[in-house]
Coordinates of C-alpha atoms in Angstrom, one line a residue:
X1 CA -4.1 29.0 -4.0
X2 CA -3.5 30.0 -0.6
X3 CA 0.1 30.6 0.1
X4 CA -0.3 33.2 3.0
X5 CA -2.1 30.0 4.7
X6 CA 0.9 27.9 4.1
X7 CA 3.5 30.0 4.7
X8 CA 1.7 30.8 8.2
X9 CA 1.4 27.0 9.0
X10 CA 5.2 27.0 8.3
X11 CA 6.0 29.4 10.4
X12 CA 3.6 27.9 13.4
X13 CA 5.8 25.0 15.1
X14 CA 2.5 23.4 16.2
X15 CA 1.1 23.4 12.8
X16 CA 4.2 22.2 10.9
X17 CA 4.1 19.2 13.6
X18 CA 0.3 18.3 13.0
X19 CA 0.6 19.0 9.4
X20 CA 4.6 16.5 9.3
X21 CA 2.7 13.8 11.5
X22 CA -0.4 13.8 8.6
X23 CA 1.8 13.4 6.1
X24 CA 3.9 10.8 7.4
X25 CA 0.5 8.7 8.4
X26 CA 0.0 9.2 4.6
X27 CA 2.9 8.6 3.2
X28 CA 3.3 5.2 5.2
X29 CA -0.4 3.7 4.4
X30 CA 0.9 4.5 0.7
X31 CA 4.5 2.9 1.4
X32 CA 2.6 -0.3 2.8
X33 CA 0.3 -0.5 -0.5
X34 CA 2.6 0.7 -3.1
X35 CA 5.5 -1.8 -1.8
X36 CA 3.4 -4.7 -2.3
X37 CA 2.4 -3.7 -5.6
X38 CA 6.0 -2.9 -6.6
X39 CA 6.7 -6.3 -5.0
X40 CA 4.3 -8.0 -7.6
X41 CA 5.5 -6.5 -10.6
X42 CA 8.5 -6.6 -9.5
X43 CA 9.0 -10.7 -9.6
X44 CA 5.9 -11.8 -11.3
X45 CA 5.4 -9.3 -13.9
X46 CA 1.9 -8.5 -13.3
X47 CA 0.0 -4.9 -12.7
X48 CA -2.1 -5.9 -9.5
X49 CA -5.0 -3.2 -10.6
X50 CA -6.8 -5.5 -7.7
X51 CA -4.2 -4.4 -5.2
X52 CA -6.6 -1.8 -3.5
X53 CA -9.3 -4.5 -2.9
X54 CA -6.3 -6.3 -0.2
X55 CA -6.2 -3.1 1.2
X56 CA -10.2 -3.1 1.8
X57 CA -10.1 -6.7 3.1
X58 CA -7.8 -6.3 5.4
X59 CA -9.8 -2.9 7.4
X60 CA -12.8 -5.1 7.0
X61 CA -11.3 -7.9 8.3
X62 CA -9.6 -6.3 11.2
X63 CA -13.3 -4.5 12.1
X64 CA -15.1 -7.2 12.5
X65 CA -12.1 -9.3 14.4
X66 CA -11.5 -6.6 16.4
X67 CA -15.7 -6.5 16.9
X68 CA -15.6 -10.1 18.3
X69 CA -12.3 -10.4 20.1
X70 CA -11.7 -6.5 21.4
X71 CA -8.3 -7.2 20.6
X72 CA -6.1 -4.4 18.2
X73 CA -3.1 -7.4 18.2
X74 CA -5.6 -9.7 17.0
X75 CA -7.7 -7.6 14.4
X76 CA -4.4 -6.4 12.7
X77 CA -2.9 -10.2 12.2
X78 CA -6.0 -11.4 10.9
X79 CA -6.4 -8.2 8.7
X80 CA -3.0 -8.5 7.6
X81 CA -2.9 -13.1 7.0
X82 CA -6.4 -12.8 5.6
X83 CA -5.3 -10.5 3.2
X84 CA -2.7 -12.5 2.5
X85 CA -4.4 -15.5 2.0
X86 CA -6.6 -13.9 -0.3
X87 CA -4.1 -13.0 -2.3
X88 CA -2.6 -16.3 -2.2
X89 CA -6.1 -17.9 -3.4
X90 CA -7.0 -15.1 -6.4
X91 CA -3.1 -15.6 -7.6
X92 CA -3.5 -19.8 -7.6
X93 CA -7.4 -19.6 -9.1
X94 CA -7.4 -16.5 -11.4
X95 CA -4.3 -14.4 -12.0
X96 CA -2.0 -17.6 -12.8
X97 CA -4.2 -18.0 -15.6
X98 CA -3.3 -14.3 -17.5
X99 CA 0.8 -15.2 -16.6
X100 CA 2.2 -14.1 -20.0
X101 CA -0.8 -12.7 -21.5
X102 CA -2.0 -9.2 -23.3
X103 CA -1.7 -6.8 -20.4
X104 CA -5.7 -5.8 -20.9
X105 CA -6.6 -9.1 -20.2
X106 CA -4.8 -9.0 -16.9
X107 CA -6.1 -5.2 -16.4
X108 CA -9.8 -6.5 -17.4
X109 CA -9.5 -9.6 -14.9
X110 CA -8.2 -7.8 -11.8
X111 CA -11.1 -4.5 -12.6
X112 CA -13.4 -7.7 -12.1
X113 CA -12.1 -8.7 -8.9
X114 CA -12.4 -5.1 -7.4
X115 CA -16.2 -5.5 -8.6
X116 CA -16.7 -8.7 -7.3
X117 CA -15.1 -7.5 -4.2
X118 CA -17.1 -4.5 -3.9
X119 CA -20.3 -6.2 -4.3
X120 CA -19.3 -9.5 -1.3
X121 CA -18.6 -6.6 1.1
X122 CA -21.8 -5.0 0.4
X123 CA -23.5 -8.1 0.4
X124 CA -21.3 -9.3 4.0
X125 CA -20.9 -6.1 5.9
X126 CA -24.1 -3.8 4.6
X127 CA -23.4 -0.6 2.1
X128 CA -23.5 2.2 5.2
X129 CA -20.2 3.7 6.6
X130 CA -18.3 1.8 9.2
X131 CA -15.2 2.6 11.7
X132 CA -13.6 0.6 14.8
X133 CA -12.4 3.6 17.0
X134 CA -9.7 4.0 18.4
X135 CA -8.3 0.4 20.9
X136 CA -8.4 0.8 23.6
X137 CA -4.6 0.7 23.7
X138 CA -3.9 3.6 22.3
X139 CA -6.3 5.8 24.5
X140 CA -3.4 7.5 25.5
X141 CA -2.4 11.2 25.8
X142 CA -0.9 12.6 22.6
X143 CA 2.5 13.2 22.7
X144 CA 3.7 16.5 22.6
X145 CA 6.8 17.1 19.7
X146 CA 7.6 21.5 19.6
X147 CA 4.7 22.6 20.6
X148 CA 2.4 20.0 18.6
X149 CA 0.5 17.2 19.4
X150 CA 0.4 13.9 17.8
X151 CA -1.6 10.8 18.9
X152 CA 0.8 7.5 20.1
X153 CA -1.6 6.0 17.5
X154 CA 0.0 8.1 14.8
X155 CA 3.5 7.5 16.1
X156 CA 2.4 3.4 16.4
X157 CA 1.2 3.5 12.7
X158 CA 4.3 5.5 11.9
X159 CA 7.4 3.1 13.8
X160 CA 5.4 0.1 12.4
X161 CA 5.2 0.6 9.0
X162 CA 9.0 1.6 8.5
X163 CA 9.8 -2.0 11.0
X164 CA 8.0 -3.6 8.1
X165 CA 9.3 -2.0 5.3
X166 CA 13.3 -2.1 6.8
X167 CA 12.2 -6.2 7.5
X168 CA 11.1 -6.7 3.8
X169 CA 14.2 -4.8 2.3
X170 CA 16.5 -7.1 4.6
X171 CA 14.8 -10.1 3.4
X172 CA 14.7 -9.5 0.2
X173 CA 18.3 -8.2 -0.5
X174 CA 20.0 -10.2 2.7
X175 CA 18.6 -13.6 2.8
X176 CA 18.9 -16.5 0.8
X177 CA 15.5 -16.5 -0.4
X178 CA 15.2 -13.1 -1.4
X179 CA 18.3 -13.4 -3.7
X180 CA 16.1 -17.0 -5.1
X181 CA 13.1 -14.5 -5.4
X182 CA 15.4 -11.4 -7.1
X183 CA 16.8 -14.6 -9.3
X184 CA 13.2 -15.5 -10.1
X185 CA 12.2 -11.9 -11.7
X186 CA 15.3 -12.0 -13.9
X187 CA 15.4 -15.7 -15.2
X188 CA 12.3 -18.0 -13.7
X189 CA 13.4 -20.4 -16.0
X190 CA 16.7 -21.2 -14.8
X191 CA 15.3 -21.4 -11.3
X192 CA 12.8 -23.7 -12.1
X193 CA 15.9 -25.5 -13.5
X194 CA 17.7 -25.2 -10.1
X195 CA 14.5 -27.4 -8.9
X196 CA 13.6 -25.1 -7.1
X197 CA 9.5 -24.8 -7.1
X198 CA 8.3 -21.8 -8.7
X199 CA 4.9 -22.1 -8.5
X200 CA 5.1 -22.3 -4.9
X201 CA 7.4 -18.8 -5.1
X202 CA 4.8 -17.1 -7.4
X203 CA 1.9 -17.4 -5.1
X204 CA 4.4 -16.9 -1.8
X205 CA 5.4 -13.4 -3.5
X206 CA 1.8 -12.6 -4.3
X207 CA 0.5 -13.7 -0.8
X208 CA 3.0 -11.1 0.6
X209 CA 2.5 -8.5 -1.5
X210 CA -0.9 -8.7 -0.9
X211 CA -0.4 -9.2 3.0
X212 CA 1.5 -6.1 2.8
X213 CA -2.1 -4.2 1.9
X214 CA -3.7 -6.2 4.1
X215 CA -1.0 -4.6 6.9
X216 CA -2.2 -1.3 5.6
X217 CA -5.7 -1.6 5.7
X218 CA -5.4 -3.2 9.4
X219 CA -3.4 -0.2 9.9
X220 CA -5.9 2.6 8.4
X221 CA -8.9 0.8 10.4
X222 CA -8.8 2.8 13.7
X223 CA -8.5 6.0 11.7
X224 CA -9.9 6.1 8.5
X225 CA -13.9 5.0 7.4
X226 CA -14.6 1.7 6.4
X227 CA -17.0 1.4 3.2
X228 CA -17.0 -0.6 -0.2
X229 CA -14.9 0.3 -2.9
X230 CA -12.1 2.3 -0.2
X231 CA -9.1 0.3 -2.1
X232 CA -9.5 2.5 -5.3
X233 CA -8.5 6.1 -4.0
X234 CA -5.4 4.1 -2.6
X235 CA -4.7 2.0 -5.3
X236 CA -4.7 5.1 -7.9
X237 CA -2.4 6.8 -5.5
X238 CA -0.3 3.8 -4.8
X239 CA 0.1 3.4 -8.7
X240 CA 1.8 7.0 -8.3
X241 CA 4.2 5.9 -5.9
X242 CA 5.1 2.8 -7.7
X243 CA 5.3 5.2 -10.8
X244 CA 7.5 7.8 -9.3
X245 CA 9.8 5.5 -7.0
X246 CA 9.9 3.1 -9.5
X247 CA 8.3 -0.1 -10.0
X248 CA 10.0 -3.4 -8.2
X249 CA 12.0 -0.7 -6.1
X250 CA 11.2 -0.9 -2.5
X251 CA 13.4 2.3 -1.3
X252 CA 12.0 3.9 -4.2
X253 CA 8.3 3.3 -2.4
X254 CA 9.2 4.9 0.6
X255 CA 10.5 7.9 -0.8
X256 CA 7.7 8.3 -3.3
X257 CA 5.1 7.9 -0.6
X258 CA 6.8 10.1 1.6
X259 CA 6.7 12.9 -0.9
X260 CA 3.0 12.1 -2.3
X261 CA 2.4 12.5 1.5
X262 CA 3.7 15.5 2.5
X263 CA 2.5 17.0 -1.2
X264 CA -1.0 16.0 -0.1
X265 CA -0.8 17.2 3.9
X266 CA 0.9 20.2 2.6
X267 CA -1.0 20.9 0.0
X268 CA -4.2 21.0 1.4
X269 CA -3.4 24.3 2.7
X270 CA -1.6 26.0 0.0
X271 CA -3.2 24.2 -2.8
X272 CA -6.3 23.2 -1.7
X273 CA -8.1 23.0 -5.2
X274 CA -5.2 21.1 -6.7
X275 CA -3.4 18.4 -4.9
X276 CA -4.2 15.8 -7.5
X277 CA -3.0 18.0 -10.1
X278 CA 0.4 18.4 -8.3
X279 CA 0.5 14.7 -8.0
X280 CA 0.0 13.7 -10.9
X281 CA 1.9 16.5 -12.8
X282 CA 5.1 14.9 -10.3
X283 CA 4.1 11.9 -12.0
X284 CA 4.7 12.8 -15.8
X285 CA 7.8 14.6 -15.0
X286 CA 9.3 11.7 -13.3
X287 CA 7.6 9.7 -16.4
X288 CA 9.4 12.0 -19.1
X289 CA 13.0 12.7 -17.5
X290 CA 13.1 9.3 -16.1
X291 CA 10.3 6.9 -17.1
X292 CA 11.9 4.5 -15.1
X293 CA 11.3 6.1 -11.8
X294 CA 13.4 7.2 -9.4
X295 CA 15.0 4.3 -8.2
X296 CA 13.3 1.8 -10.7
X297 CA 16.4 -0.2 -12.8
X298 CA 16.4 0.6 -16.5
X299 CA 14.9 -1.5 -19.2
X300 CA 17.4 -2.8 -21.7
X301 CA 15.8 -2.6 -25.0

């Protein structure tokens, strides 16, 4: 415990702004994952314990795009659609299979995935370390907010994420389809009644969800290093913010992330030994004074 550290980087304007823009970056990579995982449970039911291996596709993905083509635009569409169309394929092929079943199975089916995935990145992209640099976009002065600096990466990662997460809110409580998909998490059967194809709306929800950690993972590429088996630090954190926000709650995401964010940029000052613990002891009281979540809707028993 260091609090004379923290309450010196409080007091430093410069600090506080390096320390803010950290956890912001944080707290939005986890927004990005943990809304598409809220998104999945949300309508289809299903705890996407594969969730982080989207995430991992989509860095890889935008690496080697951004390898061949040298362009940021192009690396981060194809990181976000191919994670997307990943997800699309493992929800039509494997996950439609453990719809209504024991919730191990479904656990024990998606653990195999991140395995499988593990090893086809190994096997595609070699075990050793990887990372794109920054584009050659964004080799631009920092930008300068009270005396602290913060890359127009940063700020791009920062304004993109919340455009996303505002666009996914608005479709899915403005639009026609998102009340069809908010109608399909209460009573699928009486859609399907409707004739209104619910297969078809299963794997869309699951190819966005998972294109949402694709966005991330295109995102995190510049800044972050690339290597096998990446998705599970973020998924277990992710499951946090799903946890504490509450699960199928998008607003809830955001706030969760924000605050698992600035616990973690924060805390790696004050509390430099015990981050996780904080986190997760956020967790269980959220779990016993509102298991729920913060902004998750209450289970009628």
């Amino acid at each position: 415990m260091n609090l004379e550290a923290l309450a010196s980087c409080l007091s430093s304007s410069a600090c506080a702004v390096t320390q803010i823009s950290t956890a912001l970056i944080i707290g939005m990579l986890l927004f990005m994952v943990a809304s598409g995982l809220s998104l999945i449970f949300g309508v289809l039911g299903i705890i996407n314990f594969a969730h982080g291996a989207f995430y991992m596709a989509g860095a890889y993905i935008a690496f080697f795009t951004y390898q061949a083509t040298s362009s940021f635009l192009l690396a981060f569409l194809a990181g976000a659609l191919g994670a997307g169309l990943i997800g699309v394929i493992f929800e039509r092929f494997i996950i439609s299979k453990v719809y209504g079943k024991d919730i191990l199975m479904q656990l024990l089916v998606c653990y195999a995935i991140i395995l499988i995935f593990d090893d086809l990145v190994k096997i595609i992209a070699g075990p050793e370390y990887k990372m794109m640099g920054m584009p050659d976009v964004f080799a631009l002065p920092p930008l300068e907010f009270a005396g602290g600096f913060v890359p127009a990466y940063y700020v791009f990662m920062i304004v993109a994420s919340l455009s996303i997460g505002a666009l996914l809110w608005l479709a899915i409580e403005k639009t026609r389809i998102g009340k069809i998909i908010r109608a399909l998490a209460i009573n699928p059967q009486m859609v399907g009644a409707l004739g209104i194809n619910t297969t078809l709306l299963y794997a869309a929800v699951f190819g966005v969800g998972s294109m949402l950690a694709g966005i991330a993972g295109s995102l995190a590429a510049p800044t972050r290093t690339l290597t096998p088996g990446m998705g599970l630090s973020i998924l277990i954190e992710s499951f946090i913010v799903t946890v504490i926000g509450g699960m199928g709650s998008i607003v809830g995401a955001l706030i969760a992330a924000l605050l698992i964010g600035f616990t973690r940029a924060f805390g790696a000052i004050g509390f430099p030994l015990f981050v996780d613990g904080i986190m997760f002891g956020m967790m269980a009281v959220v779990l016993i004074i509102k298991p729920s979540g913060l902004l998750g809707r209450e289970i009628a028993r």
